[in-house]
Short mmCIF file of C-alpha atoms and ligand atoms in Angstrom, two decimals:
data_model
loop_
_atom_site.label_atom_id
_atom_site.label_comp_id
_atom_site.label_asym_id
_atom_site.label_seq_id
_atom_site.Cartn_x
_atom_site.Cartn_y
_atom_site.Cartn_z
CA UNK A 1 18.06 18.69 21.11
CA UNK A 2 14.61 19.64 19.92
CA UNK A 3 11.70 17.50 21.11
CA UNK A 4 9.08 17.34 18.43
CA UNK A 5 5.53 16.51 18.26
CA UNK A 6 4.30 16.80 14.58
CA UNK A 7 0.66 17.32 14.03
CA UNK A 8 -0.14 16.17 10.44
CA UNK A 9 -2.57 15.24 7.64
CA UNK A 10 -0.56 13.08 5.15
CA UNK A 11 -0.50 14.36 2.29
CA UNK A 12 2.33 14.11 0.26
CA UNK A 13 4.50 17.02 1.61
CA UNK A 14 3.57 15.73 5.12
CA UNK A 15 5.18 12.42 4.22
CA UNK A 16 8.32 14.23 3.15
CA UNK A 17 8.19 16.19 6.41
CA UNK A 18 7.74 13.24 8.43
CA UNK A 19 10.55 11.34 6.90
CA UNK A 20 12.86 14.47 7.28
CA UNK A 21 12.21 14.44 11.15
CA UNK A 22 12.37 10.79 11.32
CA UNK A 23 15.70 10.53 9.83
CA UNK A 24 17.21 13.44 11.67
CA UNK A 25 19.37 12.54 14.69
CA UNK A 26 19.49 16.26 15.67
CA UNK A 27 15.74 15.95 16.84
CA UNK A 28 13.80 13.69 19.00
CA UNK A 29 10.57 12.75 17.44
CA UNK A 30 8.27 12.20 20.38
CA UNK A 31 5.03 11.72 18.59
CA UNK A 32 2.84 12.02 15.68
CA UNK A 33 -0.81 13.25 15.73
CA UNK A 34 -3.03 13.03 12.92
CA UNK A 35 -5.73 15.48 11.76
CA UNK A 36 -8.42 15.74 9.05
CA UNK A 37 -7.17 17.80 5.93
CA UNK A 38 -5.66 16.53 2.77
CA UNK A 39 -7.91 13.66 2.97
CA UNK A 40 -10.12 12.40 5.72
CA UNK A 41 -8.92 11.37 9.18
CA UNK A 42 -8.90 7.53 8.36
CA UNK A 43 -6.66 7.90 5.31
CA UNK A 44 -4.47 10.65 7.07
CA UNK A 45 -3.90 8.27 10.02
CA UNK A 46 -3.24 5.31 7.91
CA UNK A 47 -0.79 7.22 5.78
CA UNK A 48 0.93 8.52 8.89
CA UNK A 49 1.45 4.89 10.17
CA UNK A 50 2.52 3.79 6.77
CA UNK A 51 5.17 6.68 6.39
CA UNK A 52 6.61 5.90 9.78
CA UNK A 53 6.90 2.18 8.89
CA UNK A 54 8.77 3.22 5.65
CA UNK A 55 11.38 5.20 7.94
CA UNK A 56 11.53 2.20 10.32
CA UNK A 57 10.12 4.25 13.25
CA UNK A 58 7.87 1.78 15.21
CA UNK A 59 8.91 3.73 18.40
CA UNK A 60 7.14 6.84 17.59
CA UNK A 61 3.62 6.95 19.15
CA UNK A 62 0.80 8.05 16.82
CA UNK A 63 -2.44 9.67 18.19
CA UNK A 64 -5.57 9.89 16.04
CA UNK A 65 -7.15 13.40 16.21
CA UNK A 66 -10.04 15.38 14.93
CA UNK A 67 -12.06 14.11 11.91
CA UNK A 68 -13.49 17.65 11.31
CA UNK A 69 -12.95 21.30 11.97
CA UNK A 70 -14.00 22.76 15.40
CA UNK A 71 -17.05 24.72 14.38
CA UNK A 72 -18.14 24.62 10.54
CA UNK A 73 -17.53 21.54 8.37
CA UNK A 74 -15.11 22.25 5.60
CA UNK A 75 -16.67 22.63 2.25
CA UNK A 76 -14.35 20.47 -0.07
CA UNK A 77 -11.67 17.92 0.39
CA UNK A 78 -8.61 18.66 -1.74
CA UNK A 79 -8.34 15.14 -2.97
CA UNK A 80 -7.38 16.52 -6.43
CA UNK A 81 -4.05 17.74 -5.11
CA UNK A 82 -2.92 14.71 -3.19
CA UNK A 83 -4.76 11.93 -4.72
CA UNK A 84 -7.88 10.08 -3.54
CA UNK A 85 -5.73 8.11 -0.97
CA UNK A 86 -3.78 11.23 0.02
CA UNK A 87 -0.33 9.71 -1.47
CA UNK A 88 -0.92 9.97 -5.15
CA UNK A 89 -2.36 6.42 -5.49
CA UNK A 90 0.85 4.87 -3.86
CA UNK A 91 -0.52 4.11 -0.23
CA UNK A 92 -1.58 0.53 -1.10
CA UNK A 93 2.05 -0.11 -2.13
CA UNK A 94 3.31 0.94 1.39
CA UNK A 95 3.47 -1.71 4.30
CA UNK A 96 1.34 -1.24 7.23
CA UNK A 97 3.11 -0.42 10.75
CA UNK A 98 2.68 -3.25 13.26
CA UNK A 99 2.25 -0.81 16.04
CA UNK A 100 -1.17 1.06 15.45
CA UNK A 101 -2.43 4.18 17.04
CA UNK A 102 -2.37 4.80 20.80
CA UNK A 103 -5.69 4.25 22.66
CA UNK A 104 -5.81 7.63 24.17
CA UNK A 105 -6.21 9.77 21.01
CA UNK A 106 -4.19 12.97 19.70
CA UNK A 107 -5.12 15.61 22.32
CA UNK A 108 -4.63 13.34 25.32
CA UNK A 109 -1.33 11.96 24.01
CA UNK A 110 0.06 15.32 23.31
CA UNK A 111 -1.03 16.56 26.79
CA UNK A 112 0.49 13.49 28.37
CA UNK A 113 3.73 13.61 26.60
CA UNK A 114 4.14 17.49 27.18
CA UNK A 115 3.42 16.85 30.89
CA UNK A 116 5.92 13.99 31.25
CA UNK A 117 8.77 15.71 29.26
CA UNK A 118 11.66 17.21 31.22
CA UNK A 119 12.39 19.40 28.53
CA UNK A 120 9.95 21.66 26.65
CA UNK A 121 8.46 20.30 23.57
CA UNK A 122 8.29 21.95 19.83
CA UNK A 123 4.76 21.49 18.49
CA UNK A 124 4.67 21.45 14.64
CA UNK A 125 1.40 21.71 13.14
CA UNK A 126 1.57 20.89 9.38
CA UNK A 127 -2.28 20.57 8.85
CA UNK A 128 -5.28 22.14 10.01
CA UNK A 129 -5.06 23.44 13.54
CA UNK A 130 -7.94 21.56 14.99
CA UNK A 131 -5.85 19.41 17.20
CA UNK A 132 -3.79 22.08 18.62
CA UNK A 133 -6.76 24.32 19.30
CA UNK A 134 -8.46 21.39 21.18
CA UNK A 135 -5.21 20.75 23.13
CA UNK A 136 -5.04 24.39 24.31
CA UNK A 137 -8.70 24.63 25.18
CA UNK A 138 -8.82 21.35 27.01
CA UNK A 139 -5.27 21.32 28.66
CA UNK A 140 -4.17 25.10 28.97
CA UNK A 141 -1.40 23.95 31.22
CA UNK A 142 0.11 22.49 28.07
CA UNK A 143 1.10 25.88 26.97
CA UNK A 144 3.75 25.88 29.55
CA UNK A 145 5.47 22.81 28.35
CA UNK A 146 5.70 24.10 24.56
CA UNK A 147 8.63 26.30 23.73
CA UNK A 148 7.29 27.20 20.39
CA UNK A 149 4.88 26.29 17.76
CA UNK A 150 6.34 26.07 14.22
CA UNK A 151 3.31 26.24 12.00
CA UNK A 152 3.16 25.55 8.23
CA UNK A 153 0.32 27.74 7.19
CA UNK A 154 -0.97 31.19 5.89
CA UNK A 155 0.09 33.40 3.00
CA UNK A 156 1.23 37.13 3.16
CA UNK A 157 0.32 37.92 -0.46
CA UNK A 158 -2.80 35.48 -0.90
CA UNK A 159 -3.75 31.80 -0.81
CA UNK A 160 -3.65 28.68 -2.51
CA UNK A 161 -7.13 27.41 -2.03
CA UNK A 162 -8.70 30.73 -3.26
CA UNK A 163 -7.37 34.28 -3.53
CA UNK A 164 -7.16 34.91 0.17
CA UNK A 165 -6.79 31.59 2.07
CA UNK A 166 -3.95 28.94 2.37
CA UNK A 167 -5.17 25.57 2.88
CA UNK A 168 -4.30 24.61 6.60
CA UNK A 169 -5.93 27.92 7.72
CA UNK A 170 -8.84 27.72 5.34
CA UNK A 171 -9.64 24.24 6.62
CA UNK A 172 -10.27 25.27 10.10
CA UNK A 173 -10.20 29.13 10.44
CA UNK A 174 -11.63 29.10 14.01
CA UNK A 175 -8.87 26.72 15.13
CA UNK A 176 -6.22 28.81 13.36
CA UNK A 177 -7.60 32.01 15.14
CA UNK A 178 -7.34 30.32 18.59
CA UNK A 179 -3.78 29.20 18.07
CA UNK A 180 -2.29 31.81 16.05
CA UNK A 181 -4.10 34.97 17.59
CA UNK A 182 -5.40 34.26 20.95
CA UNK A 183 -2.78 32.23 22.46
CA UNK A 184 0.66 33.48 23.45
CA UNK A 185 3.04 30.60 22.76
CA UNK A 186 5.97 31.91 20.79
CA UNK A 187 5.14 31.00 17.17
CA UNK A 188 6.95 30.72 13.98
CA UNK A 189 4.51 30.78 10.96
CA UNK A 190 5.86 29.24 7.77
CA UNK A 191 3.82 30.82 4.91
CA UNK A 192 3.28 29.76 1.36
CA UNK A 193 5.14 32.79 0.15
CA UNK A 194 8.37 31.02 1.56
CA UNK A 195 7.46 27.53 0.72
CA UNK A 196 7.01 28.32 -2.95
CA UNK A 197 10.58 29.56 -3.01
CA UNK A 198 11.76 26.20 -1.78
CA UNK A 199 10.15 24.36 -4.69
CA UNK A 200 12.07 21.24 -6.08
CA UNK A 201 12.29 20.68 -9.81
CA UNK A 202 12.41 17.55 -11.96
CA UNK A 203 16.14 17.08 -11.48
CA UNK A 204 16.07 17.17 -7.76
CA UNK A 205 13.07 14.57 -8.00
CA UNK A 206 15.17 12.38 -10.30
CA UNK A 207 18.10 12.56 -7.78
CA UNK A 208 15.81 11.53 -5.00
CA UNK A 209 14.50 8.56 -6.88
CA UNK A 210 17.97 7.51 -7.49
CA UNK A 211 19.13 8.20 -3.93
CA UNK A 212 18.24 4.82 -2.23
CA UNK A 213 15.14 2.73 -1.25
CA UNK A 214 13.61 5.74 0.73
CA UNK A 215 13.90 8.16 -2.13
CA UNK A 216 12.75 5.57 -4.42
CA UNK A 217 9.50 4.98 -2.35
CA UNK A 218 8.93 8.54 -1.79
CA UNK A 219 9.50 10.06 -5.42
CA UNK A 220 6.40 8.10 -6.96
CA UNK A 221 4.24 9.64 -4.20
CA UNK A 222 4.69 13.01 -5.93
CA UNK A 223 2.69 11.94 -8.95
CA UNK A 224 -0.65 13.54 -8.74
CA UNK A 225 0.58 16.26 -6.47
CA UNK A 226 3.33 16.95 -8.94
CA UNK A 227 0.96 17.20 -11.79
CA UNK A 228 -1.04 19.68 -9.92
CA UNK A 229 2.04 21.94 -8.77
CA UNK A 230 3.45 21.77 -12.40
CA UNK A 231 0.43 23.81 -13.48
CA UNK A 232 0.93 26.35 -10.82
CA UNK A 233 4.76 26.62 -11.00
CA UNK A 234 4.89 26.52 -14.79
CA UNK A 235 7.47 23.94 -14.88
CA UNK A 236 7.82 20.24 -13.68
CA UNK A 237 8.47 20.36 -10.15
CA UNK A 238 6.67 20.27 -6.92
CA UNK A 239 6.37 22.15 -3.35
CA UNK A 240 7.13 20.27 -0.14
CA UNK A 241 5.61 23.08 2.02
CA UNK A 242 5.58 21.08 5.41
CA UNK A 243 9.30 20.02 5.26
CA UNK A 244 10.20 23.73 5.27
CA UNK A 245 8.50 23.91 8.54
CA UNK A 246 10.08 20.76 9.99
CA UNK A 247 13.34 21.83 8.93
CA UNK A 248 12.86 24.98 11.09
CA UNK A 249 11.67 22.86 14.06
CA UNK A 250 14.59 20.72 13.80
CA UNK A 251 17.37 23.46 13.10
CA UNK A 252 16.12 26.50 14.87
CA UNK A 253 17.11 29.76 12.76
CA UNK A 254 17.10 27.90 9.56
CA UNK A 255 14.45 30.32 8.37
CA UNK A 256 14.96 34.26 8.63
CA UNK A 257 11.78 35.59 10.34
CA UNK A 258 10.22 38.77 10.81
CA UNK A 259 8.16 39.61 13.76
CA UNK A 260 4.80 41.23 12.86
CA UNK A 261 1.33 41.50 13.99
CA UNK A 262 -0.85 38.92 12.34
CA UNK A 263 -4.58 37.85 12.38
CA UNK A 264 -6.83 35.00 10.86
CA UNK A 265 -10.01 36.11 8.98
CA UNK A 266 -12.91 34.03 10.21
CA UNK A 267 -15.55 36.15 8.69
CA UNK A 268 -17.96 34.66 6.11
CA UNK A 269 -16.59 36.57 3.14
CA UNK A 270 -14.50 35.78 0.10
CA UNK A 271 -11.44 36.44 2.68
CA UNK A 272 -12.45 33.55 5.15
CA UNK A 273 -9.46 31.73 6.03
CA UNK A 274 -7.00 34.25 4.93
CA UNK A 275 -4.03 35.58 7.14
CA UNK A 276 -3.41 39.19 7.43
CA UNK A 277 0.10 40.32 8.48
CA UNK A 278 0.56 43.94 9.32
CA UNK A 279 3.91 44.62 7.43
CA UNK A 280 4.04 48.30 8.24
CA UNK A 281 7.38 49.30 9.66
CA UNK A 282 7.31 48.61 13.36
CA UNK A 283 3.65 47.87 13.64
CA UNK A 284 2.40 47.36 16.98
CA UNK A 285 -0.35 44.69 17.52
CA UNK A 286 -3.79 46.24 17.53
CA UNK A 287 -6.85 44.38 18.89
CA UNK A 288 -7.23 41.15 17.22
CA UNK A 289 -3.76 40.76 16.03
CA UNK A 290 -0.71 38.93 17.74
CA UNK A 291 2.95 39.28 17.22
CA UNK A 292 4.04 36.27 15.34
CA UNK A 293 7.51 35.29 13.80
CA UNK A 294 6.68 34.88 10.03
CA UNK A 295 9.36 33.11 7.99
CA UNK A 296 10.44 35.14 5.13
CA UNK A 297 13.50 33.76 3.61
CA UNK A 298 15.88 30.77 3.73
CA UNK A 299 19.00 29.45 2.03
CA UNK A 300 17.00 27.36 -0.45
CA UNK A 301 19.92 25.19 -1.91
CA UNK A 302 20.86 24.17 1.79
CA UNK A 303 17.14 23.15 2.24
CA UNK A 304 17.08 21.07 -0.94
CA UNK A 305 20.43 19.50 -0.18
CA UNK A 306 19.45 18.74 3.33
CA UNK A 307 16.22 16.99 2.01
CA UNK A 308 18.15 14.79 -0.43
CA UNK A 309 20.68 13.91 2.19
CA UNK A 310 18.11 12.92 4.61
CA UNK A 311 15.88 11.04 2.32
CA UNK A 312 18.83 9.13 0.80
C1 BDR B 401 -0.43 23.04 3.08
O1 BDR B 401 -1.77 22.43 2.71
C2 BDR B 401 -1.65 20.90 2.36
O2 BDR B 401 -2.06 20.59 1.10
C3 BDR B 401 -0.12 20.67 2.60
O3 BDR B 401 0.06 19.34 3.00
C4 BDR B 401 0.45 21.58 3.26
O4 BDR B 401 0.26 21.45 4.80
C5 BDR B 401 -0.03 23.82 2.04
O5 BDR B 401 -0.93 24.86 1.83
CA1 CA B 402 -0.04 19.10 5.36
#
């Protein structure tokens, strides 16, 4: 059974992804670690605890991680997309978890749990890659205890923050370069090209709201986020990016991947924070690129049905 550590910046789609993992008996959710991103670290940490309370998981340790990118501060916080509280204004309605954060913090918690685990751990970063880069810098031996990284991030044909950059890579390009290009842990990258294909519509959201207490709590969290995505999608619906990556981590092989050389642009140019995949037939990695398994397609109805079942 996959043993997951989810590194997250909740965030609405992060909340859906955490709920999926927490409600899936096919995986062991070993820990959740928090990072700056969709909102500041205090709020992402509070939201992670509240979401775990919602799914009745007092047992999962939570480690508080990095409050800012490794090197350069991020220019803007994306509060417009997830609401000022990160959960479309719903956070105040959610109960706090009795068990707070672990005293040791995200990086030490990850390092210890990986070291103590009998089985390799799947690390699932669904926010900026700051904590993961810090883990691999401070505890290089941790790489031996990680069977793979399943990373939500990047874009093959462009970004969502700007023309080039997807949010999680844009929010800490140096960390993304370290993790995606300089390390050699087997990595599956779940880019926005695929997550957009897995968008859910108003009918799916109505079924979620009617599916039971968890769905009824999660559906209103999509409010601000859904309005932002309705403009992008051109219809009433939303995109639960992070849940696509977590589904792959729980059920390896759910996503069809292509092994391609990939890099991250860290230059100060309009392409900063962009991912560049070498999609030429049988391309070999050139310096500054690494072979990464990029998720290209999946059975979309099977994914959206899985989400409805698990969040019911
Ligand atoms: C990613 O950015 C965040 O807004 C989402 O939570 C997701 O992790 C999508 O680009
Ligand atoms: Ca996220």
